XYZ file of C-alpha atoms in Angstrom:
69
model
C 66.668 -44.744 95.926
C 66.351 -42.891 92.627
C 63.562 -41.142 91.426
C 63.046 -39.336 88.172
C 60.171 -37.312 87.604
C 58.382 -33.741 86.976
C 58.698 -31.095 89.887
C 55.330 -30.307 90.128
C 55.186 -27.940 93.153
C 58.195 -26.107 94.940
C 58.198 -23.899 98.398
C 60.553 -22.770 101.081
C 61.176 -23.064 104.210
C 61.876 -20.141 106.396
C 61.113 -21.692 109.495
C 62.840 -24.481 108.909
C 59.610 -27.240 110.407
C 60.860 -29.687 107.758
C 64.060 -30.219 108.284
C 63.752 -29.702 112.220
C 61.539 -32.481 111.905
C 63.457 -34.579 109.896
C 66.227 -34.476 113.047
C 63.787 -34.854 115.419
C 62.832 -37.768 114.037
C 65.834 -39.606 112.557
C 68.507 -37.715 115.070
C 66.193 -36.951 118.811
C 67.144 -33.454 118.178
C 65.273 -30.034 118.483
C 66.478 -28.728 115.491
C 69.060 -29.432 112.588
C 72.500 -29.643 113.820
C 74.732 -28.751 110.205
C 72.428 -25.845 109.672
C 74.597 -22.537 108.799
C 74.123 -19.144 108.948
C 72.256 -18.084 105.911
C 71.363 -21.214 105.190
C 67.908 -21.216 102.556
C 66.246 -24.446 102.251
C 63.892 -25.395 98.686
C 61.181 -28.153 99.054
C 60.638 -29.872 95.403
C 57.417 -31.935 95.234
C 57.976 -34.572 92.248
C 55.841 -36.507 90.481
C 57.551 -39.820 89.687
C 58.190 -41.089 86.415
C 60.834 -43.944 86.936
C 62.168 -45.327 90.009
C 65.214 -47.155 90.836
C 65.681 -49.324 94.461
C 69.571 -50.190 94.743
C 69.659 -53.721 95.625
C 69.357 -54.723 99.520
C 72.223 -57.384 99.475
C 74.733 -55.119 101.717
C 73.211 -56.504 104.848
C 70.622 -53.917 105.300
C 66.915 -55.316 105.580
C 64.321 -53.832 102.942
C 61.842 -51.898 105.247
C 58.978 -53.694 102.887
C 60.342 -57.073 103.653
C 59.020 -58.607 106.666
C 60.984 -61.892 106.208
C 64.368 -60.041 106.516
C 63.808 -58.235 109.694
């Protein structure tokens, strides 16, 4: 997926919820497993203006596409 648009809002993260979420979700873990020391995480809220779906011909079912389940 590519998306081109206008950042319309930005924030941090300094307790990290979204990413911890993000691997609890996707990875059944607490927390984020690559995060560093140091590390300081940016959220960027975008408004789109274009968007680009690569092509779902490598085997790998569109999510929207019931038929290729």
């Amino acid at each position: 997926l590519t998306l081109r648009g206008r950042v319309v809002r930005t924030g941090g993260d300094p307790e990290f919820r979204h990413i911890d979420g993000m691997a609890k979700k996707y990875m059944n873990r607490d927390s984020d497993p690559y995060r560093r020391p140091n590390e300081v995480r940016v959220l960027f809220w975008v408004e789109p203006e274009w968007a680009f779906l690569f092509p779902t011909d490598f085997g790998v079912p569109h999510p929207g596409n019931l038929d290729r389940r």
